[in-house]
């Protein structure tokens, strides 16, 4: 007798029961899967979540943000120690958020700047990403270690220089960063009281620091200008750099040979003379060394009007001791066609260490010979007239 005839409920076949069970599981699993997707749909990760850094360096983390659908994701950090600076960077900018597409995550970096004063410690900074009602947190560990192996040194090809007091001395110094960390160095230079000493990067006049890559080199320039009243002698200087928990210095030196000052004038301080066109006129000059060291090879020269001739005896003074005076004679010959009047000329005394010049006014006068000739001609005319009137006047 069949189940339908007997009135008993029919029994489900095994295949029907399996289908019913799978349907019930689908009804329950669907919401659970949606919840799981919602919980893990926004993630922020980095390949290196724990790093070791030195004081004065920057720890950088490359971040990847994944989302279930295109959205804006806001970023923030917590747990940044006092004195530290944390910045999100993307597209060459400092950012607080990023627009993420599931198909392409933009390049994003977190830079953590660690001050030089940081001490050995372990620190945790948490990056929180929020967007579309979703969020994720990424803890980052930064362990501050003592300065890594390797030194920072300074070298130069010319640590000692020599010259007169009027010289500005310049040094080019190479910074050797033999550590495994990129370091931004600040620079300093000091000298004796009254000296003007400055240090700057060789490549940027207005910059105050220079960044040197690991195992790389950088250059800095140091200038030193002595005071005007400096005396001859040796003077110490020092240049230094500081960064990344490292300090390096180098000793420099300047040898001042003395002060040099030439004064050119005439023995009576009168800066004018007279001369005749085409005739030689001698003018006495004095060259005085008012410096504190000898001056050698003082050459005399002149800038005179066209076709004038100026020669000197001697043309070059071999040496003038400090405080001494040398007499030089200038032989001035105006051009033969120079008309009467005042003319200006410049006479210069020049040595390697110093020079001076003076302006001389030359008054060109008519030669006395022509005055005499004129007077004789006038007398002769009057004498002739007298003879004519006396001889023929009675007739």
CSV table of C-alpha atoms in Angstrom, one decimal:
chain,number,residue,atom,x,y,z
A,1,UNK,CA,0.0,0.0,0.0
A,2,UNK,CA,1.3,3.4,-0.9
A,3,UNK,CA,1.8,6.3,1.6
A,4,UNK,CA,-0.8,8.3,-0.2
A,5,UNK,CA,-3.4,5.5,0.3
A,6,UNK,CA,-2.4,4.8,3.9
A,7,UNK,CA,-2.6,8.5,4.8
A,8,UNK,CA,1.0,8.7,6.3
A,9,UNK,CA,3.1,11.7,5.4
A,10,UNK,CA,5.5,11.0,2.6
A,11,UNK,CA,9.2,10.7,3.3
A,12,UNK,CA,11.6,13.2,1.6
A,13,UNK,CA,14.1,11.6,-0.7
A,14,UNK,CA,17.8,12.1,0.2
A,15,UNK,CA,18.4,14.5,-2.7
A,16,UNK,CA,15.6,16.7,-1.6
A,17,UNK,CA,16.8,16.8,1.9
A,18,UNK,CA,20.3,17.8,0.8
A,19,UNK,CA,19.0,20.6,-1.3
A,20,UNK,CA,16.9,21.9,1.6
A,21,UNK,CA,20.0,21.9,3.9
A,22,UNK,CA,22.1,23.8,1.4
A,23,UNK,CA,19.4,26.4,1.1
A,24,UNK,CA,19.3,27.0,4.8
A,25,UNK,CA,23.0,27.3,5.0
A,26,UNK,CA,23.0,29.9,2.2
A,27,UNK,CA,20.4,31.9,4.0
A,28,UNK,CA,22.6,32.0,7.1
A,29,UNK,CA,26.0,32.4,5.4
A,30,UNK,CA,25.0,35.3,3.2
A,31,UNK,CA,24.7,37.9,6.0
A,32,UNK,CA,27.8,36.5,7.7
A,33,UNK,CA,29.9,36.9,4.5
A,34,UNK,CA,28.6,40.5,4.1
A,35,UNK,CA,29.7,41.2,7.6
A,36,UNK,CA,33.1,39.8,7.0
A,37,UNK,CA,33.5,41.8,3.9
A,38,UNK,CA,32.5,45.0,5.7
A,39,UNK,CA,34.9,44.3,8.6
A,40,UNK,CA,38.0,43.7,6.3
A,41,UNK,CA,37.2,45.8,3.3
A,42,UNK,CA,39.5,48.7,4.3
A,43,UNK,CA,43.1,47.9,5.1
A,44,UNK,CA,46.3,49.8,5.5
A,45,UNK,CA,49.6,47.9,5.4
A,46,UNK,CA,53.3,48.3,5.1
A,47,UNK,CA,56.0,45.8,4.2
A,48,UNK,CA,58.3,46.9,7.1
A,49,UNK,CA,56.2,47.8,10.2
A,50,UNK,CA,59.2,47.8,12.6
A,51,UNK,CA,62.4,49.8,11.9
A,52,UNK,CA,65.5,50.9,13.7
A,53,UNK,CA,66.5,54.6,13.4
A,54,UNK,CA,69.1,56.9,14.8
A,55,UNK,CA,68.7,60.3,16.4
A,56,UNK,CA,68.5,63.1,13.8
A,57,UNK,CA,67.3,60.8,11.0
A,58,UNK,CA,63.9,60.2,9.3
A,59,UNK,CA,62.1,56.9,9.4
A,60,UNK,CA,60.0,56.3,6.3
A,61,UNK,CA,57.2,53.8,5.9
A,62,UNK,CA,55.7,52.9,2.5
A,63,UNK,CA,51.9,52.5,3.0
A,64,UNK,CA,49.4,50.6,0.9
A,65,UNK,CA,45.6,51.3,1.3
A,66,UNK,CA,43.1,48.8,0.0
A,67,UNK,CA,39.3,49.4,-0.2
A,68,UNK,CA,36.3,47.4,-1.4
A,69,UNK,CA,35.1,50.3,-3.6
A,70,UNK,CA,36.5,53.7,-4.6
A,71,UNK,CA,36.4,56.2,-1.7
A,72,UNK,CA,38.3,58.9,0.1
A,73,UNK,CA,40.3,57.6,3.1
A,74,UNK,CA,41.4,60.0,5.8
A,75,UNK,CA,44.6,59.4,7.7
A,76,UNK,CA,45.9,60.3,11.1
A,77,UNK,CA,48.6,59.2,13.5
A,78,UNK,CA,48.6,58.7,17.3
A,79,UNK,CA,51.4,58.0,19.7
A,80,UNK,CA,53.9,60.4,18.1
A,81,UNK,CA,56.5,61.2,20.8
A,82,UNK,CA,56.9,64.9,21.8
A,83,UNK,CA,59.4,66.7,19.6
A,84,UNK,CA,58.9,64.2,16.7
A,85,UNK,CA,57.2,65.1,13.5
A,86,UNK,CA,55.0,62.6,11.5
A,87,UNK,CA,53.8,63.6,7.9
A,88,UNK,CA,51.9,61.6,5.3
A,89,UNK,CA,53.3,62.3,1.8
A,90,UNK,CA,51.8,61.6,-1.6
A,91,UNK,CA,52.3,63.1,-5.0
A,92,UNK,CA,55.1,65.4,-3.7
A,93,UNK,CA,52.7,66.9,-1.1
A,94,UNK,CA,52.0,66.6,2.6
A,95,UNK,CA,48.5,65.0,2.8
A,96,UNK,CA,45.9,64.2,5.4
A,97,UNK,CA,43.9,61.9,3.2
A,98,UNK,CA,43.9,60.0,-0.1
A,99,UNK,CA,41.4,58.9,-2.7
A,100,UNK,CA,41.8,55.2,-3.3
A,101,UNK,CA,40.5,53.1,-6.2
A,102,UNK,CA,40.3,49.3,-5.7
A,103,UNK,CA,42.2,48.7,-8.9
A,104,UNK,CA,45.1,51.0,-8.1
A,105,UNK,CA,46.4,52.2,-4.7
A,106,UNK,CA,48.3,55.5,-4.8
A,107,UNK,CA,51.8,55.8,-3.6
A,108,UNK,CA,51.8,56.9,0.0
A,109,UNK,CA,54.6,57.4,2.6
A,110,UNK,CA,54.7,58.2,6.3
A,111,UNK,CA,57.9,60.1,7.2
A,112,UNK,CA,58.7,60.3,10.9
A,113,UNK,CA,61.4,62.9,11.7
A,114,UNK,CA,63.4,62.1,14.8
A,115,UNK,CA,65.2,64.9,16.6
A,116,UNK,CA,68.9,64.8,17.5
A,117,UNK,CA,68.0,64.8,21.1
A,118,UNK,CA,66.1,61.5,20.9
A,119,UNK,CA,67.5,58.8,23.3
A,120,UNK,CA,67.6,55.0,22.9
A,121,UNK,CA,64.0,53.8,23.2
A,122,UNK,CA,61.2,51.8,21.6
A,123,UNK,CA,58.2,53.7,20.3
A,124,UNK,CA,54.9,52.7,18.7
A,125,UNK,CA,53.0,55.0,16.3
A,126,UNK,CA,49.5,54.0,15.2
A,127,UNK,CA,48.3,54.9,11.7
A,128,UNK,CA,44.5,55.0,11.4
A,129,UNK,CA,42.7,55.0,8.1
A,130,UNK,CA,39.0,55.9,7.9
A,131,UNK,CA,36.6,56.1,5.0
A,132,UNK,CA,33.1,54.9,3.9
A,133,UNK,CA,32.1,53.9,7.4
A,134,UNK,CA,35.2,51.6,7.5
A,135,UNK,CA,38.4,51.9,9.4
A,136,UNK,CA,41.7,50.1,10.0
A,137,UNK,CA,44.7,50.7,12.3
A,138,UNK,CA,48.3,49.9,11.6
A,139,UNK,CA,50.8,49.9,14.5
A,140,UNK,CA,54.4,50.9,13.5
A,141,UNK,CA,57.4,50.3,15.7
A,142,UNK,CA,60.4,52.6,15.8
A,143,UNK,CA,63.4,51.6,17.9
A,144,UNK,CA,65.9,54.4,18.5
A,145,UNK,CA,69.4,52.9,18.6
A,146,UNK,CA,72.7,54.5,19.5
A,147,UNK,CA,74.5,56.0,16.5
A,148,UNK,CA,75.3,53.2,14.1
A,149,UNK,CA,78.8,52.2,13.2
A,150,UNK,CA,80.7,54.6,11.0
A,151,UNK,CA,82.0,58.1,11.5
A,152,UNK,CA,81.6,61.6,10.0
A,153,UNK,CA,84.8,63.3,9.1
A,154,UNK,CA,85.8,66.7,7.5
A,155,UNK,CA,88.8,67.1,5.2
A,156,UNK,CA,90.2,70.0,3.1
A,157,UNK,CA,93.2,70.4,0.7
A,158,UNK,CA,94.4,73.6,2.2
A,159,UNK,CA,93.8,73.8,6.0
A,160,UNK,CA,96.4,76.6,6.4
A,161,UNK,CA,96.5,79.8,4.3
A,162,UNK,CA,98.8,82.8,4.2
A,163,UNK,CA,98.2,86.4,3.1
A,164,UNK,CA,97.9,90.0,3.9
A,165,UNK,CA,95.3,91.5,6.3
A,166,UNK,CA,93.2,92.7,3.4
A,167,UNK,CA,92.5,89.2,2.2
A,168,UNK,CA,89.3,87.2,2.6
A,169,UNK,CA,90.4,83.6,3.1
A,170,UNK,CA,88.2,80.8,1.6
A,171,UNK,CA,88.2,77.1,2.4
A,172,UNK,CA,86.4,74.2,0.7
A,173,UNK,CA,85.7,71.4,3.1
A,174,UNK,CA,84.5,67.9,2.2
A,175,UNK,CA,82.0,66.1,4.6
A,176,UNK,CA,82.4,62.3,4.6
A,177,UNK,CA,79.3,60.5,5.9
A,178,UNK,CA,80.6,56.9,6.5
A,179,UNK,CA,77.4,55.8,8.3
A,180,UNK,CA,74.5,53.8,6.8
A,181,UNK,CA,72.1,56.7,7.4
A,182,UNK,CA,71.3,59.8,5.3
A,183,UNK,CA,72.1,62.8,7.6
A,184,UNK,CA,71.2,66.5,7.4
A,185,UNK,CA,74.1,68.5,8.8
A,186,UNK,CA,74.1,72.0,10.2
A,187,UNK,CA,77.3,73.9,9.9
A,188,UNK,CA,79.3,76.3,12.0
A,189,UNK,CA,82.7,78.0,11.9
A,190,UNK,CA,84.4,80.1,14.6
A,191,UNK,CA,87.5,82.3,14.6
A,192,UNK,CA,89.4,84.8,16.8
A,193,UNK,CA,87.5,87.8,18.3
A,194,UNK,CA,86.8,90.5,15.7
A,195,UNK,CA,87.0,88.1,12.7
A,196,UNK,CA,84.1,87.5,10.4
A,197,UNK,CA,83.8,83.7,9.9
A,198,UNK,CA,80.9,82.0,8.0
A,199,UNK,CA,80.1,78.5,6.9
A,200,UNK,CA,77.5,77.5,4.2
A,201,UNK,CA,76.9,74.7,1.7
A,202,UNK,CA,79.0,75.1,-1.4
A,203,UNK,CA,76.0,74.6,-3.7
A,204,UNK,CA,73.5,77.0,-2.1
A,205,UNK,CA,74.4,80.4,-0.8
A,206,UNK,CA,71.3,80.8,1.4
A,207,UNK,CA,71.0,77.3,2.8
A,208,UNK,CA,71.8,76.5,6.4
A,209,UNK,CA,72.2,72.8,6.2
A,210,UNK,CA,73.5,70.1,3.8
A,211,UNK,CA,72.2,66.5,3.4
A,212,UNK,CA,74.7,63.8,2.8
A,213,UNK,CA,73.7,60.3,1.7
A,214,UNK,CA,74.9,57.1,3.4
A,215,UNK,CA,78.6,56.5,2.5
A,216,UNK,CA,78.5,59.7,0.5
A,217,UNK,CA,80.1,63.1,0.6
A,218,UNK,CA,79.0,66.8,0.6
A,219,UNK,CA,80.9,70.1,0.5
A,220,UNK,CA,80.8,73.2,2.6
A,221,UNK,CA,82.5,76.6,2.2
A,222,UNK,CA,84.1,78.6,5.0
A,223,UNK,CA,85.2,82.2,4.6
A,224,UNK,CA,87.2,84.2,7.1
A,225,UNK,CA,87.8,88.0,7.0
A,226,UNK,CA,90.2,89.5,9.5
A,227,UNK,CA,89.5,92.9,11.2
A,228,UNK,CA,91.2,96.0,9.8
A,229,UNK,CA,93.5,96.4,12.7
A,230,UNK,CA,94.8,92.8,12.7
A,231,UNK,CA,98.6,92.4,13.2
A,232,UNK,CA,100.9,89.9,11.6
A,233,UNK,CA,100.8,86.4,13.1
A,234,UNK,CA,99.1,83.0,13.1
A,235,UNK,CA,95.4,82.7,13.9
A,236,UNK,CA,93.4,79.5,14.5
A,237,UNK,CA,89.9,78.8,13.0
A,238,UNK,CA,87.6,75.8,13.3
A,239,UNK,CA,84.7,74.5,11.2
A,240,UNK,CA,82.2,71.9,12.4
A,241,UNK,CA,79.1,70.0,11.4
A,242,UNK,CA,76.4,68.4,13.5
A,243,UNK,CA,73.6,65.9,12.5
A,244,UNK,CA,72.3,62.4,13.1
A,245,UNK,CA,73.8,62.3,16.5
A,246,UNK,CA,77.2,62.9,15.0
A,247,UNK,CA,79.6,65.8,15.3
A,248,UNK,CA,82.8,66.4,13.4
A,249,UNK,CA,85.2,69.3,13.3
A,250,UNK,CA,88.4,70.4,11.5
A,251,UNK,CA,91.1,72.9,12.5
A,252,UNK,CA,92.0,75.6,10.1
A,253,UNK,CA,94.7,78.3,10.2
A,254,UNK,CA,95.5,81.7,8.8
A,255,UNK,CA,98.9,83.3,8.8
A,256,UNK,CA,98.7,87.1,8.4
A,257,UNK,CA,101.9,88.4,6.8
A,258,UNK,CA,101.1,92.0,7.7
A,259,UNK,CA,99.3,95.1,6.5
A,260,UNK,CA,100.2,96.9,3.3
A,261,UNK,CA,99.4,100.5,2.5
A,262,UNK,CA,101.2,102.7,-0.1
A,263,UNK,CA,100.8,106.5,-0.1
A,264,UNK,CA,101.9,108.4,-3.2
A,265,UNK,CA,102.4,112.2,-3.0
A,266,UNK,CA,105.0,115.0,-3.5
A,267,UNK,CA,107.5,116.1,-0.9
A,268,UNK,CA,105.7,119.4,-0.3
A,269,UNK,CA,102.2,117.9,-0.8
A,270,UNK,CA,101.6,120.3,-3.7
A,271,UNK,CA,99.9,118.3,-6.5
A,272,UNK,CA,100.5,120.7,-9.4
A,273,UNK,CA,103.4,121.9,-11.6
A,274,UNK,CA,104.1,123.9,-14.7
A,275,UNK,CA,105.7,122.8,-18.0
A,276,UNK,CA,106.4,124.0,-21.5
A,277,UNK,CA,105.1,122.3,-24.6
A,278,UNK,CA,107.7,119.9,-25.9
A,279,UNK,CA,110.0,120.4,-22.9
A,280,UNK,CA,110.8,118.0,-20.1
A,281,UNK,CA,109.7,118.9,-16.6
A,282,UNK,CA,110.9,116.9,-13.6
A,283,UNK,CA,108.5,116.3,-10.7
A,284,UNK,CA,109.6,114.8,-7.4
A,285,UNK,CA,107.3,112.1,-5.9
A,286,UNK,CA,107.4,110.2,-2.7
A,287,UNK,CA,106.1,106.6,-2.1
A,288,UNK,CA,105.6,105.7,1.6
A,289,UNK,CA,104.9,102.3,3.0
A,290,UNK,CA,102.4,102.9,5.8
A,291,UNK,CA,101.9,99.1,6.4
A,292,UNK,CA,103.5,96.7,8.8
A,293,UNK,CA,105.4,94.6,6.2
A,294,UNK,CA,107.8,95.3,3.4
A,295,UNK,CA,106.4,96.0,-0.1
A,296,UNK,CA,108.3,94.7,-3.1
A,297,UNK,CA,108.5,95.7,-6.8
A,298,UNK,CA,106.6,98.9,-6.7
A,299,UNK,CA,106.1,99.9,-10.3
A,300,UNK,CA,105.4,103.5,-11.4
A,301,UNK,CA,103.1,104.4,-14.3
A,302,UNK,CA,101.1,107.4,-15.5
A,303,UNK,CA,97.9,108.1,-17.4
A,304,UNK,CA,98.6,111.4,-19.3
A,305,UNK,CA,97.0,113.4,-22.1
A,306,UNK,CA,97.4,112.2,-25.7
A,307,UNK,CA,101.0,112.5,-27.1
A,308,UNK,CA,102.5,113.3,-23.7
A,309,UNK,CA,105.4,111.4,-22.5
A,310,UNK,CA,106.1,110.4,-18.8
A,311,UNK,CA,109.1,108.5,-17.6
A,312,UNK,CA,110.2,107.6,-14.1
A,313,UNK,CA,113.6,107.3,-12.3
A,314,UNK,CA,113.6,104.6,-11.1
A,315,UNK,CA,110.8,103.0,-13.0
A,316,UNK,CA,110.4,100.3,-10.3
A,317,UNK,CA,111.4,100.4,-6.7
A,318,UNK,CA,112.7,97.0,-5.6
A,319,UNK,CA,111.5,97.2,-2.0
A,320,UNK,CA,110.1,99.6,0.5
A,321,UNK,CA,110.4,98.7,4.2
A,322,UNK,CA,107.5,99.3,6.6
A,323,UNK,CA,107.4,103.0,7.5
A,324,UNK,CA,110.0,103.9,4.9
A,325,UNK,CA,109.7,106.4,2.0
A,326,UNK,CA,111.2,106.2,-1.5
A,327,UNK,CA,111.7,109.2,-3.8
A,328,UNK,CA,110.9,108.9,-7.4
A,329,UNK,CA,111.3,111.5,-10.2
A,330,UNK,CA,108.7,111.8,-12.9
A,331,UNK,CA,110.0,113.3,-16.2
A,332,UNK,CA,107.0,114.9,-17.8
A,333,UNK,CA,107.1,116.0,-21.4
A,334,UNK,CA,103.9,117.7,-22.8
A,335,UNK,CA,103.3,117.3,-26.5
A,336,UNK,CA,104.9,119.8,-28.8
A,337,UNK,CA,101.6,121.2,-30.0
A,338,UNK,CA,100.0,121.5,-26.5
A,339,UNK,CA,98.3,124.8,-26.1
A,340,UNK,CA,98.6,126.9,-23.0
A,341,UNK,CA,96.2,125.7,-20.2
A,342,UNK,CA,95.7,123.3,-17.4
A,343,UNK,CA,95.9,119.5,-17.9
A,344,UNK,CA,95.2,116.5,-15.5
A,345,UNK,CA,97.3,113.4,-15.3
A,346,UNK,CA,97.2,110.4,-12.9
A,347,UNK,CA,100.4,108.8,-11.6
A,348,UNK,CA,100.1,105.3,-10.0
A,349,UNK,CA,102.5,103.3,-7.7
A,350,UNK,CA,101.5,99.6,-7.7
A,351,UNK,CA,102.8,96.5,-6.0
A,352,UNK,CA,101.3,93.1,-5.6
A,353,UNK,CA,100.2,93.8,-2.1
A,354,UNK,CA,99.0,97.4,-2.4
A,355,UNK,CA,98.8,100.4,-4.6
A,356,UNK,CA,98.0,104.2,-4.6
A,357,UNK,CA,97.5,106.9,-7.2
A,358,UNK,CA,97.5,110.7,-7.3
A,359,UNK,CA,96.2,113.3,-9.7
A,360,UNK,CA,98.6,116.0,-10.8
A,361,UNK,CA,97.6,119.3,-12.5
A,362,UNK,CA,100.1,120.4,-15.1
A,363,UNK,CA,99.9,124.0,-16.4
A,364,UNK,CA,101.3,124.3,-19.9
A,365,UNK,CA,102.9,127.8,-20.4
A,366,UNK,CA,104.3,129.5,-23.5
A,367,UNK,CA,108.1,129.1,-23.5
A,368,UNK,CA,110.2,132.1,-22.3
A,369,UNK,CA,112.2,132.0,-25.5
A,370,UNK,CA,109.2,133.2,-27.5
A,371,UNK,CA,108.6,136.0,-25.1
A,372,UNK,CA,112.2,137.1,-25.7
A,373,UNK,CA,111.8,136.8,-29.4
A,374,UNK,CA,108.6,138.9,-29.2
A,375,UNK,CA,110.3,141.6,-27.2
A,376,UNK,CA,113.3,141.7,-29.5
A,377,UNK,CA,111.0,142.1,-32.5
A,378,UNK,CA,109.1,144.9,-30.9
A,379,UNK,CA,112.3,146.8,-30.0
A,380,UNK,CA,113.5,146.3,-33.5
A,381,UNK,CA,110.4,147.7,-35.0
A,382,UNK,CA,110.6,150.8,-32.8
A,383,UNK,CA,114.3,151.2,-33.5
A,384,UNK,CA,113.6,151.0,-37.2
A,385,UNK,CA,110.8,153.6,-37.0
A,386,UNK,CA,113.1,155.9,-35.0
A,387,UNK,CA,115.9,155.6,-37.6
A,388,UNK,CA,113.4,156.3,-40.5
A,389,UNK,CA,112.0,159.5,-38.8
A,390,UNK,CA,115.5,160.7,-37.9
A,391,UNK,CA,116.9,160.1,-41.3
A,392,UNK,CA,114.2,161.4,-43.5
A,393,UNK,CA,112.2,163.6,-41.2
A,394,UNK,CA,114.2,166.8,-42.0
A,395,UNK,CA,113.7,166.5,-45.7
